Amino acid sequence: MSTDASAAAVHAPEEGAHGEDENYLNHETGLWSWLTTRDHKRIGIMYCLSLAVVFFAAGMLAMAIRAELIAPGQTVMDADTYNQVFTMHGIMMVFLFLVPSIPAILGNFVLPLQIGAKDVAFPRLNLASWYVYMAGAIMTIVALVTGGVDTGWTFYTPYSSSTGGGILWMTAAIFVAGFASIFTGINFIVTIHKMRAPGMTWNRLPLFIWGLYATSIVQVLATPVIGITMLLLILEQSLGIGIFDPALGGDPILFQHFFWFYSHPAVYIMILPAFGILSELIATFSRQRIFGYRAIALSSVAISLLGFMVWGHHMFVSGQSAVSSIIFSLITYLIGIPSGIKVFNWVATMYKGSIWLQTPMLYALSFLFLFTIGGFTGIMVGVLAVDVHLHDTYYVVAHFHYVMMGGSVMALLGGMHYWWPKMTGKMYNETLGKIAVALIFIGFNLTFFTQFILGAQGMPRRYYDYVEKYAPLHELSTYGSWVLGLGLFLVLGYAIHSLYWGKKAPANPWAAATLEWTNVAALPDPHNFLRTPLVTRGPYDFHLADEVFGGGDGVGDGRAATAGTLEAPKPAPSAPEPQESH
Amino acid sequence: MGDSGTFWLPEQASTIASQVDGLFYFVTWVSAILFVGVVAAMLYFAYRYRRTHPSERPTPVKESKLLEISWIVVPTILVLLVFNWGFKTFIEMNVAPPDAYEIRAEAKKWSWLFTYPNGTQSDTLYVPEGQPVKMTMSSQDVIHSFFIPAFRVKHDVLPNRYSSVWFEATKTGTFDLFCTEYCGTGHSDMITQTKVVSQSEFDEWVESGGGAKDLPLPELGKRLYSQQGCQACHSIDGSSMVGPTWQNLYGKTGHEMEDGATVTADENYLREAILEPGAQIVAGYQNVMPASYSNLSERQLTALIAYMKELSTNEAPSGD
Amino acid sequence: MATDTATAPATTETDHDHPAHLEHHFVSTEQQFDSAKLGMWLFLITEILLFAGMFVAYAVYRQWHPEAFLEASVTLDQFLGTVNTIVLLTSSLTVALSIHYIQKDEQSKSFWSLIATLALAGVFLVIKYFEYTAKFEHGIYPGALFDPHGAKYEPLANIPYVAQFFSIYFVMTGIHGVHVVVGMGIIAWIASRVYRGHFGSDYFTHVELTGLYWHLVDIIWIFLYPMLYLV
Ligand code: HEA
Ligand code: HEA
Ligand code: CUA
Ligand SMILES: [Cu+2]
């Protein structure tokens, strides 16, 4: 039965007759109602705004990096400034943007909707997470004001324990922001375990939820370790406790082990939810049941667990023992296999589908293209002998931008476009959307593919200045970053435009089959569902999802129809009132 | 990319390079093939099954166990192959042949200093062609990393321990040597060169105490000033440090000694002051200058004195 | 994916006779309690991992410098350490009792058990304070300030890496101490709520979770004690 229609029917009897109906955005207004909200959707929006600012700032720093590197020698800033710029770029992008990004924005917004819950399990903790995050962000600004940080995002000792500036504030900020991540992780695990709507069995969970579940496991298990690492580093700096600083008898390699024990799993915090988004996009825009649902779901969990055993692949030339290097290398490859399962399954899902190339799908296809390159080059740097040559060169820089920007950020952008109508109630401009994808895709490859060649040729990373022979490729890379930046600004532009002037969105513009589209009004109710849904089929069973098509045939895609104008659904088979959610 | 490198990789100049490159190309090609497969399938499906009408409702495709197993098994075989290969080469890279020639490398912010078995020092790395060389490395401050792209070798240089790396150069020439572990302001200036020369040329160079035959004497002196650590005690700007400044030292007349004597700082005096620092102590200073400089070669001495000459505006002492 | 919506109005917060403590987004008290408990367990896991980092640092240094650790550890006051262990174990018992009583609706007994726990925690901290000051007096500080003097400690000055032992000692017991202080705050708050009659046999989530947390603080000490005092 068509619940989007029923929801709309209850809520918007006559379209346009008397203004807006009540929804999560307008049922309370004023800044205070936002700052004290416990609604997961509003918290998602607040995170979205904060993270957009961080992404913007860190992206501008990236532009500054590229500007400096356009030619050898000093071009726009001096060496010390450059070192601070790339450090802050890395720290902000990783700790303050990409780690929280998908879970905190889309996870918060979508997770309860997708499993049929009224909210996450601990709404107050959820709000606390945002405040803690903001505290971390403010401490980062303090770090900047008190002298900046120039250690690289990896904080290797003894450099980091012997240099001054804002390093104490920065490490403290990361310590604090870690709690935001832990809170989100705990909240999601409990919500997924305990708050599912009746009928929402584990096998019917949308894959985005599986992705978030795997992510949360990593967040809970890994984040405390970066916490203690940062704490020990702070004590090393302030008291000289001599755990990491060789001048005091400490061991700098131990620091690297600590750091990567978190920071490698952290890369899976960044990519697993992106995998989840991708499954949603590919399934919805192919209108096909996901090929290998179980394989995709379980491979996420496999990756999250394997991810804890490979941190040493960042240290092949650091002086750790050869035996450990060999073991780390072997496990590193094993991660390629579950990742491959996903990639192949996504492609297979498109087979005999009905493929609709809207902007979100274009992001999904870009993801497949870029992440596969990023992943394969990950395998390349995991090859012991080859990594000796490639380590700390631009090859690694290119690798991780392909997975982080080309993978996670592309998925995030795809997801933002996909859920934009649900979040804002407005449609964005499809044509501009497609132009932006093209610019981003081309600009991205121009910026970073050149860096693979640079790196293989031996160009070391974190170099403010470089020898002449690398100049042409660096120049090209900088031009690429302009195209990329242009594309992103275009996104920002039409996003803002759509907020004010965008077309009103229907409840299910993509003819998707998951709960947030089928059972929730165009703009969700403050309590999400008017009635707790009863789930009777899998998330991608389009052939069973008559409600999506307004009764069997005809309108799909919500193009012709907007919410409220669909035929009233046939009465649904009534289900007993659900009391328990398991 | 200059030299004789390929599109991807720089010139090969060590025995290990061709093995690393073989592996690099193998992984690149296998990846390229799989990548093209994935992207081609994706694009083909996107075109072949494009949506023509909003109401299309394709029938669900049945999952194929065979397909799923095959894309687990094939990648597994591939990665094990690559692992095996990469690991063997890695072992080879890690175990230096017993007859390797040993060179010490000392890294500090932000320069390299190489010391050869006979005490010769240089800040450009000289290595003989066709001879395994083992670098024993340490750092005075933070972590640095020793990287010669043309040799495909790299290893971190740590402050509290020795690390090592070995290679055998296969062709003469000059190759870049980078610091690849971030070490602060001068990280990207911590670049020097590796000069691969024939064995005989190398021997001659080491024998002559880091000959640098081509270098003008004052230049060499200037370099020794920092390499040999004179700069720790002697300024060149007139300020007094642990030892007297070198500014206007050369040719100074009536130079007072601790025992009251005065001397003229001519070449012979300076020579003696370096070789036998304790012989005469300059007034106002302690006798702390190490005597170990007595093993500086003749050429190095001359170079240092030539450098001091440059730092002085004094007339050449008479009778010279 | 749900194709169906239950036609009968399902639970919303406006609904029938909900217990006052049931938050609107939960369907039932059990669900709320289960969720809280699972959440608490996950939180405890993060705590364990936080300490695990320090245990690793301890294990590594102990492995490298067993002599230094041996020499340094005998200077710790075994007697006070043992007393503190007993104090904490007892406090675990009292906190367990408070849960037991609240489940039986014996608010006042539960309250006094919590107060006893609070008192024992206080004793623990006081003892810890004396231990710390005794060390500080002899120049036993964490890290760079380390400068042992006084008969018992003099010999340490010549053993390399004892400073690492004390750094680890102070960091671990320090962070544990912070947990004790936080725990005391929570217990005080919960005790006051018990006193005001907020909890009973039908609703005692907060008391139980506080107990769980306090057990964790206790268990961590059980690990610290042999590692640091007994080696
Ligand atoms: C989103 C983040 C992300 C992700 C997902 C990954 C994924 C992977 N990474 Fe990456 N990595 C980073 C972020 C990420 N990485 C960062 C930030 C750094 C640098 C940190 C720094 O130093 O600053 C880094 C550095 C880094 C290194 C260290 C390099 C060095 O410093 O010398 C290594 C080495 O092993 C590595 C390996 C891998 C591997 C094997 C994967 C795998 O998970 C990839 C798996 C995917 C595939 C393999 C593609 C799809 C598979 C198929 C199509 C099937 C066929 C496959 C096979 C036949 C194998 N990464
Ligand atoms: C999430 C991770 C992430 C992302 C997305 C990026 C994005 C980019 N990065 Fe970054 N980068 C890192 C993580 C990331 N980077 C890390 C971890 C390092 C290592 C640091 C270290 O060595 O310590 C690094 C290092 C690094 C270097 C190497 C520096 C060096 O070693 O010397 C370079 C050089 O080219 C670079 C460039 C870029 C560029 C051009 C982009 C571009 O993609 C940026 C494009 C973005 C914009 C132009 C902003 C536009 C934004 C808006 C308009 C707001 C819009 C808002 C919405 C759309 C909602 N990065
Ligand atoms: Cu030395 Cu970088
Ligand atoms: Cu990694």
mmCIF file with all atom_site columns, N, CA and C in Angstrom, chain A residues 1 3 118 120-121 194 204 239-243 248 251 513-515 519 527 531 534 536-537 574 579 581, chain C residues 1-7 9 11 13 25-27 31 35 39 46 49 53 61 64 143-144 161 164 167 175:
data_model
loop_
_atom_site.group_PDB
_atom_site.id
_atom_site.type_symbol
_atom_site.label_atom_id
_atom_site.label_alt_id
_atom_site.label_comp_id
_atom_site.label_asym_id
_atom_site.label_entity_id
_atom_site.label_seq_id
_atom_site.pdbx_PDB_ins_code
_atom_site.Cartn_x
_atom_site.Cartn_y
_atom_site.Cartn_z
_atom_site.occupancy
_atom_site.B_iso_or_equiv
_atom_site.pdbx_formal_charge
_atom_site.auth_seq_id
_atom_site.auth_comp_id
_atom_site.auth_asym_id
_atom_site.auth_atom_id
_atom_site.pdbx_PDB_model_num
ATOM 1   N N  . MET A 1 1   ? 0.825  -1.195 0.000  1.00 0.00 ? 1   MET A N  1
ATOM 2   C CA . MET A 1 1   ? 0.000  0.000  0.000  1.00 0.00 ? 1   MET A CA 1
ATOM 3   C C  . MET A 1 1   ? 0.861  1.246  0.000  1.00 0.00 ? 1   MET A C  1
ATOM 4   N N  . THR A 1 3   ? 2.105  4.245  1.327  1.00 0.00 ? 3   THR A N  1
ATOM 5   C CA . THR A 1 3   ? 2.098  5.001  2.557  1.00 0.00 ? 3   THR A CA 1
ATOM 6   C C  . THR A 1 3   ? 2.526  6.436  2.365  1.00 0.00 ? 3   THR A C  1
ATOM 7   N N  . LYS A 1 118 ? 11.262 6.137  15.863 1.00 0.00 ? 118 LYS A N  1
ATOM 8   C CA . LYS A 1 118 ? 10.890 7.537  16.044 1.00 0.00 ? 118 LYS A CA 1
ATOM 9   C C  . LYS A 1 118 ? 12.099 8.412  16.242 1.00 0.00 ? 118 LYS A C  1
ATOM 10  N N  . VAL A 1 120 ? 16.690 8.121  17.403 1.00 0.00 ? 120 VAL A N  1
ATOM 11  C CA . VAL A 1 120 ? 17.754 7.221  17.830 1.00 0.00 ? 120 VAL A CA 1
ATOM 12  C C  . VAL A 1 120 ? 17.518 6.873  19.290 1.00 0.00 ? 120 VAL A C  1
ATOM 13  N N  . ALA A 1 121 ? 18.260 5.881  19.778 1.00 0.00 ? 121 ALA A N  1
ATOM 14  C CA . ALA A 1 121 ? 17.987 5.396  21.122 1.00 0.00 ? 121 ALA A CA 1
ATOM 15  C C  . ALA A 1 121 ? 18.228 6.461  22.176 1.00 0.00 ? 121 ALA A C  1
ATOM 16  N N  . LYS A 1 194 ? 17.975 -2.271 18.795 1.00 0.00 ? 194 LYS A N  1
ATOM 17  C CA . LYS A 1 194 ? 16.784 -2.268 19.636 1.00 0.00 ? 194 LYS A CA 1
ATOM 18  C C  . LYS A 1 194 ? 15.584 -1.534 19.070 1.00 0.00 ? 194 LYS A C  1
ATOM 19  N N  . ARG A 1 204 ? 16.363 -7.610 6.243  1.00 0.00 ? 204 ARG A N  1
ATOM 20  C CA . ARG A 1 204 ? 15.621 -6.581 5.522  1.00 0.00 ? 204 ARG A CA 1
ATOM 21  C C  . ARG A 1 204 ? 16.194 -5.194 5.781  1.00 0.00 ? 204 ARG A C  1
ATOM 22  N N  . LEU A 1 239 ? 54.681 17.362 30.084 1.00 0.00 ? 239 LEU A N  1
ATOM 23  C CA . LEU A 1 239 ? 55.441 16.861 31.223 1.00 0.00 ? 239 LEU A CA 1
ATOM 24  C C  . LEU A 1 239 ? 56.693 16.100 30.807 1.00 0.00 ? 239 LEU A C  1
ATOM 25  N N  . GLY A 1 240 ? 56.780 15.768 29.522 1.00 0.00 ? 240 GLY A N  1
ATOM 26  C CA . GLY A 1 240 ? 57.928 14.987 29.086 1.00 0.00 ? 240 GLY A CA 1
ATOM 27  C C  . GLY A 1 240 ? 57.935 13.602 29.695 1.00 0.00 ? 240 GLY A C  1
ATOM 28  N N  . ILE A 1 241 ? 56.838 12.872 29.584 1.00 0.00 ? 241 ILE A N  1
ATOM 29  C CA . ILE A 1 241 ? 56.778 11.568 30.252 1.00 0.00 ? 241 ILE A CA 1
ATOM 30  C C  . ILE A 1 241 ? 57.659 10.512 29.599 1.00 0.00 ? 241 ILE A C  1
ATOM 31  N N  . GLY A 1 242 ? 58.207 10.816 28.439 1.00 0.00 ? 242 GLY A N  1
ATOM 32  C CA . GLY A 1 242 ? 59.235 9.920  27.898 1.00 0.00 ? 242 GLY A CA 1
ATOM 33  C C  . GLY A 1 242 ? 58.728 8.610  27.348 1.00 0.00 ? 242 GLY A C  1
ATOM 34  N N  . ILE A 1 243 ? 57.477 8.573  26.910 1.00 0.00 ? 243 ILE A N  1
ATOM 35  C CA . ILE A 1 243 ? 56.995 7.335  26.300 1.00 0.00 ? 243 ILE A CA 1
ATOM 36  C C  . ILE A 1 243 ? 57.341 7.322  24.807 1.00 0.00 ? 243 ILE A C  1
ATOM 37  N N  . LEU A 1 248 ? 64.153 11.354 25.667 1.00 0.00 ? 248 LEU A N  1
ATOM 38  C CA . LEU A 1 248 ? 63.879 11.021 27.062 1.00 0.00 ? 248 LEU A CA 1
ATOM 39  C C  . LEU A 1 248 ? 63.819 9.506  27.271 1.00 0.00 ? 248 LEU A C  1
ATOM 40  N N  . ASP A 1 251 ? 60.116 5.805  22.670 1.00 0.00 ? 251 ASP A N  1
ATOM 41  C CA . ASP A 1 251 ? 60.244 5.158  21.370 1.00 0.00 ? 251 ASP A CA 1
ATOM 42  C C  . ASP A 1 251 ? 59.280 5.784  20.355 1.00 0.00 ? 251 ASP A C  1
ATOM 43  N N  . ALA A 1 513 ? 12.295 2.426  -2.531 1.00 0.00 ? 513 ALA A N  1
ATOM 44  C CA . ALA A 1 513 ? 11.419 1.500  -1.825 1.00 0.00 ? 513 ALA A CA 1
ATOM 45  C C  . ALA A 1 513 ? 11.729 1.369  -0.351 1.00 0.00 ? 513 ALA A C  1
ATOM 46  N N  . THR A 1 514 ? 12.597 2.224  0.181  1.00 0.00 ? 514 THR A N  1
ATOM 47  C CA . THR A 1 514 ? 12.875 2.137  1.610  1.00 0.00 ? 514 THR A CA 1
ATOM 48  C C  . THR A 1 514 ? 11.933 3.057  2.374  1.00 0.00 ? 514 THR A C  1
ATOM 49  N N  . LEU A 1 515 ? 11.840 2.802  3.685  1.00 0.00 ? 515 LEU A N  1
ATOM 50  C CA . LEU A 1 515 ? 10.801 3.444  4.508  1.00 0.00 ? 515 LEU A CA 1
ATOM 51  C C  . LEU A 1 515 ? 10.796 4.962  4.465  1.00 0.00 ? 515 LEU A C  1
ATOM 52  N N  . ASN A 1 519 ? 7.066  5.683  3.535  1.00 0.00 ? 519 ASN A N  1
ATOM 53  C CA . ASN A 1 519 ? 6.176  5.833  4.674  1.00 0.00 ? 519 ASN A CA 1
ATOM 54  C C  . ASN A 1 519 ? 6.277  7.173  5.383  1.00 0.00 ? 519 ASN A C  1
ATOM 55  N N  . HIS A 1 527 ? 7.822  13.402 14.433 1.00 0.00 ? 527 HIS A N  1
ATOM 56  C CA . HIS A 1 527 ? 7.983  12.067 14.994 1.00 0.00 ? 527 HIS A CA 1
ATOM 57  C C  . HIS A 1 527 ? 8.129  11.009 13.910 1.00 0.00 ? 527 HIS A C  1
ATOM 58  N N  . ARG A 1 531 ? 2.265  6.332  11.885 1.00 0.00 ? 531 ARG A N  1
ATOM 59  C CA . ARG A 1 531 ? 1.997  5.006  12.443 1.00 0.00 ? 531 ARG A CA 1
ATOM 60  C C  . ARG A 1 531 ? 3.282  4.217  12.307 1.00 0.00 ? 531 ARG A C  1
ATOM 61  N N  . LEU A 1 534 ? 4.915  -1.484 9.447  1.00 0.00 ? 534 LEU A N  1
ATOM 62  C CA . LEU A 1 534 ? 5.092  -2.926 9.583  1.00 0.00 ? 534 LEU A CA 1
ATOM 63  C C  . LEU A 1 534 ? 5.770  -3.398 8.310  1.00 0.00 ? 534 LEU A C  1
ATOM 64  N N  . THR A 1 536 ? 7.157  -5.760 5.521  1.00 0.00 ? 536 THR A N  1
ATOM 65  C CA . THR A 1 536 ? 6.812  -7.094 5.011  1.00 0.00 ? 536 THR A CA 1
ATOM 66  C C  . THR A 1 536 ? 7.655  -7.537 3.835  1.00 0.00 ? 536 THR A C  1
ATOM 67  N N  . ARG A 1 537 ? 8.615  -6.726 3.426  1.00 0.00 ? 537 ARG A N  1
ATOM 68  C CA . ARG A 1 537 ? 9.457  -7.163 2.308  1.00 0.00 ? 537 ARG A CA 1
ATOM 69  C C  . ARG A 1 537 ? 10.846 -6.538 2.459  1.00 0.00 ? 537 ARG A C  1
ATOM 70  N N  . SER A 1 574 ? -4.795 -4.806 7.438  1.00 0.00 ? 574 SER A N  1
ATOM 71  C CA . SER A 1 574 ? -4.462 -4.225 8.734  1.00 0.00 ? 574 SER A CA 1
ATOM 72  C C  . SER A 1 574 ? -3.589 -5.183 9.520  1.00 0.00 ? 574 SER A C  1
ATOM 73  N N  . GLN A 1 579 ? 3.727  -3.780 19.330 1.00 0.00 ? 579 GLN A N  1
ATOM 74  C CA . GLN A 1 579 ? 4.131  -3.270 20.626 1.00 0.00 ? 579 GLN A CA 1
ATOM 75  C C  . GLN A 1 579 ? 5.631  -3.416 20.808 1.00 0.00 ? 579 GLN A C  1
ATOM 76  N N  . SER A 1 581 ? 9.433  -4.090 19.136 1.00 0.00 ? 581 SER A N  1
ATOM 77  C CA . SER A 1 581 ? 10.074 -3.824 17.856 1.00 0.00 ? 581 SER A CA 1
ATOM 78  C C  . SER A 1 581 ? 11.017 -4.941 17.462 1.00 0.00 ? 581 SER A C  1
ATOM 79  N N  . MET C 2 1   ? 10.799 0.177  2.892  1.00 0.00 ? 1   MET C N  1
ATOM 80  C CA . MET C 2 1   ? 10.531 -1.149 2.388  1.00 0.00 ? 1   MET C CA 1
ATOM 81  C C  . MET C 2 1   ? 9.289  -1.711 2.985  1.00 0.00 ? 1   MET C C  1
ATOM 82  N N  . ALA C 2 2   ? 8.900  -1.092 4.054  1.00 0.00 ? 2   ALA C N  1
ATOM 83  C CA . ALA C 2 2   ? 7.693  -1.621 4.635  1.00 0.00 ? 2   ALA C CA 1
ATOM 84  C C  . ALA C 2 2   ? 6.601  -1.362 3.646  1.00 0.00 ? 2   ALA C C  1
ATOM 85  N N  . THR C 2 3   ? 5.841  -2.328 3.413  1.00 0.00 ? 3   THR C N  1
ATOM 86  C CA . THR C 2 3   ? 4.750  -2.053 2.518  1.00 0.00 ? 3   THR C CA 1
ATOM 87  C C  . THR C 2 3   ? 3.513  -1.769 3.311  1.00 0.00 ? 3   THR C C  1
ATOM 88  N N  . ASP C 2 4   ? 3.580  -2.070 4.563  1.00 0.00 ? 4   ASP C N  1
ATOM 89  C CA . ASP C 2 4   ? 2.365  -1.936 5.339  1.00 0.00 ? 4   ASP C CA 1
ATOM 90  C C  . ASP C 2 4   ? 2.528  -0.973 6.480  1.00 0.00 ? 4   ASP C C  1
ATOM 91  N N  . THR C 2 5   ? 1.457  -0.356 6.760  1.00 0.00 ? 5   THR C N  1
ATOM 92  C CA . THR C 2 5   ? 1.415  0.482  7.925  1.00 0.00 ? 5   THR C CA 1
ATOM 93  C C  . THR C 2 5   ? 0.285  -0.043 8.771  1.00 0.00 ? 5   THR C C  1
ATOM 94  N N  . ALA C 2 6   ? 0.581  -0.233 9.995  1.00 0.00 ? 6   ALA C N  1
ATOM 95  C CA . ALA C 2 6   ? -0.472 -0.748 10.843 1.00 0.00 ? 6   ALA C CA 1
ATOM 96  C C  . ALA C 2 6   ? -1.601 0.263  10.880 1.00 0.00 ? 6   ALA C C  1
ATOM 97  N N  . THR C 2 7   ? -2.792 -0.203 10.652 1.00 0.00 ? 7   THR C N  1
ATOM 98  C CA . THR C 2 7   ? -3.903 0.741  10.593 1.00 0.00 ? 7   THR C CA 1
ATOM 99  C C  . THR C 2 7   ? -4.310 1.219  11.972 1.00 0.00 ? 7   THR C C  1
ATOM 100 N N  . PRO C 2 9   ? -3.870 2.831  15.305 1.00 0.00 ? 9   PRO C N  1
ATOM 101 C CA . PRO C 2 9   ? -2.882 3.837  15.665 1.00 0.00 ? 9   PRO C CA 1
ATOM 102 C C  . PRO C 2 9   ? -1.808 3.221  16.553 1.00 0.00 ? 9   PRO C C  1
ATOM 103 N N  . THR C 2 11  ? 1.802  3.379  18.764 1.00 0.00 ? 11  THR C N  1
ATOM 104 C CA . THR C 2 11  ? 2.175  4.226  19.874 1.00 0.00 ? 11  THR C CA 1
ATOM 105 C C  . THR C 2 11  ? 2.776  5.539  19.416 1.00 0.00 ? 11  THR C C  1
ATOM 106 N N  . GLU C 2 13  ? 3.576  9.571  21.304 1.00 0.00 ? 13  GLU C N  1
ATOM 107 C CA . GLU C 2 13  ? 3.772  10.015 22.672 1.00 0.00 ? 13  GLU C CA 1
ATOM 108 C C  . GLU C 2 13  ? 2.492  10.537 23.289 1.00 0.00 ? 13  GLU C C  1
ATOM 109 N N  . HIS C 2 25  ? 10.165 8.116  22.374 1.00 0.00 ? 25  HIS C N  1
ATOM 110 C CA . HIS C 2 25  ? 10.558 7.370  21.187 1.00 0.00 ? 25  HIS C CA 1
ATOM 111 C C  . HIS C 2 25  ? 10.705 5.876  21.439 1.00 0.00 ? 25  HIS C C  1
ATOM 112 N N  . PHE C 2 26  ? 10.508 5.465  22.662 1.00 0.00 ? 26  PHE C N  1
ATOM 113 C CA . PHE C 2 26  ? 10.541 4.037  22.929 1.00 0.00 ? 26  PHE C CA 1
ATOM 114 C C  . PHE C 2 26  ? 9.131  3.482  22.969 1.00 0.00 ? 26  PHE C C  1
ATOM 115 N N  . VAL C 2 27  ? 9.017  2.203  22.629 1.00 0.00 ? 27  VAL C N  1
ATOM 116 C CA . VAL C 2 27  ? 7.699  1.588  22.636 1.00 0.00 ? 27  VAL C CA 1
ATOM 117 C C  . VAL C 2 27  ? 7.348  1.080  24.023 1.00 0.00 ? 27  VAL C C  1
ATOM 118 N N  . GLN C 2 31  ? 12.118 -2.071 26.241 1.00 0.00 ? 31  GLN C N  1
ATOM 119 C CA . GLN C 2 31  ? 12.958 -1.602 25.142 1.00 0.00 ? 31  GLN C CA 1
ATOM 120 C C  . GLN C 2 31  ? 13.890 -0.491 25.638 1.00 0.00 ? 31  GLN C C  1
ATOM 121 N N  . SER C 2 35  ? 17.924 -0.903 25.791 1.00 0.00 ? 35  SER C N  1
ATOM 122 C CA . SER C 2 35  ? 18.749 0.025  25.036 1.00 0.00 ? 35  SER C CA 1
ATOM 123 C C  . SER C 2 35  ? 19.777 0.687  25.932 1.00 0.00 ? 35  SER C C  1
ATOM 124 N N  . GLY C 2 39  ? 23.749 0.309  25.554 1.00 0.00 ? 39  GLY C N  1
ATOM 125 C CA . GLY C 2 39  ? 24.553 1.514  25.385 1.00 0.00 ? 39  GLY C CA 1
ATOM 126 C C  . GLY C 2 39  ? 25.648 1.586  26.427 1.00 0.00 ? 39  GLY C C  1
ATOM 127 N N  . THR C 2 46  ? 34.474 1.049  25.365 1.00 0.00 ? 46  THR C N  1
ATOM 128 C CA . THR C 2 46  ? 35.388 2.132  24.982 1.00 0.00 ? 46  THR C CA 1
ATOM 129 C C  . THR C 2 46  ? 36.325 2.461  26.139 1.00 0.00 ? 46  THR C C  1
ATOM 130 N N  . LEU C 2 49  ? 39.068 -0.015 26.215 1.00 0.00 ? 49  LEU C N  1
ATOM 131 C CA . LEU C 2 49  ? 40.046 0.230  25.157 1.00 0.00 ? 49  LEU C CA 1
ATOM 132 C C  . LEU C 2 49  ? 40.939 1.418  25.484 1.00 0.00 ? 49  LEU C C  1
ATOM 133 N N  . GLY C 2 53  ? 45.154 0.998  25.760 1.00 0.00 ? 53  GLY C N  1
ATOM 134 C CA . GLY C 2 53  ? 46.290 1.734  25.195 1.00 0.00 ? 53  GLY C CA 1
ATOM 135 C C  . GLY C 2 53  ? 47.412 1.839  26.208 1.00 0.00 ? 53  GLY C C  1
ATOM 136 N N  . TYR C 2 61  ? 57.119 -1.409 27.561 1.00 0.00 ? 61  TYR C N  1
ATOM 137 C CA . TYR C 2 61  ? 58.284 -0.954 28.334 1.00 0.00 ? 61  TYR C CA 1
ATOM 138 C C  . TYR C 2 61  ? 58.740 -1.995 29.337 1.00 0.00 ? 61  TYR C C  1
ATOM 139 N N  . TRP C 2 64  ? 60.856 -4.416 27.505 1.00 0.00 ? 64  TRP C N  1
ATOM 140 C CA . TRP C 2 64  ? 62.177 -3.906 27.152 1.00 0.00 ? 64  TRP C CA 1
ATOM 141 C C  . TRP C 2 64  ? 63.084 -3.724 28.365 1.00 0.00 ? 64  TRP C C  1
ATOM 142 N N  . GLY C 2 143 ? 57.809 11.952 34.298 1.00 0.00 ? 143 GLY C N  1
ATOM 143 C CA . GLY C 2 143 ? 58.484 12.598 33.188 1.00 0.00 ? 143 GLY C CA 1
ATOM 144 C C  . GLY C 2 143 ? 59.715 13.385 33.518 1.00 0.00 ? 143 GLY C C  1
ATOM 145 N N  . ALA C 2 144 ? 59.857 14.507 32.834 1.00 0.00 ? 144 ALA C N  1
ATOM 146 C CA . ALA C 2 144 ? 61.106 15.246 32.822 1.00 0.00 ? 144 ALA C CA 1
ATOM 147 C C  . ALA C 2 144 ? 61.504 15.742 34.209 1.00 0.00 ? 144 ALA C C  1
ATOM 148 N N  . TYR C 2 161 ? 65.475 4.246  32.582 1.00 0.00 ? 161 TYR C N  1
ATOM 149 C CA . TYR C 2 161 ? 64.082 3.868  32.298 1.00 0.00 ? 161 TYR C CA 1
ATOM 150 C C  . TYR C 2 161 ? 63.182 3.704  33.518 1.00 0.00 ? 161 TYR C C  1
ATOM 151 N N  . GLN C 2 164 ? 60.346 6.028  33.107 1.00 0.00 ? 164 GLN C N  1
ATOM 152 C CA . GLN C 2 164 ? 59.216 5.543  32.308 1.00 0.00 ? 164 GLN C CA 1
ATOM 153 C C  . GLN C 2 164 ? 58.213 4.805  33.197 1.00 0.00 ? 164 GLN C C  1
ATOM 154 N N  . SER C 2 167 ? 56.283 7.379  35.018 1.00 0.00 ? 167 SER C N  1
ATOM 155 C CA . SER C 2 167 ? 55.364 8.075  34.109 1.00 0.00 ? 167 SER C CA 1
ATOM 156 C C  . SER C 2 167 ? 54.124 7.233  33.903 1.00 0.00 ? 167 SER C C  1
ATOM 157 N N  . ILE C 2 175 ? 44.639 8.596  35.565 1.00 0.00 ? 175 ILE C N  1
ATOM 158 C CA . ILE C 2 175 ? 43.405 8.502  34.783 1.00 0.00 ? 175 ILE C CA 1
ATOM 159 C C  . ILE C 2 175 ? 42.371 7.655  35.526 1.00 0.00 ? 175 ILE C C  1
#
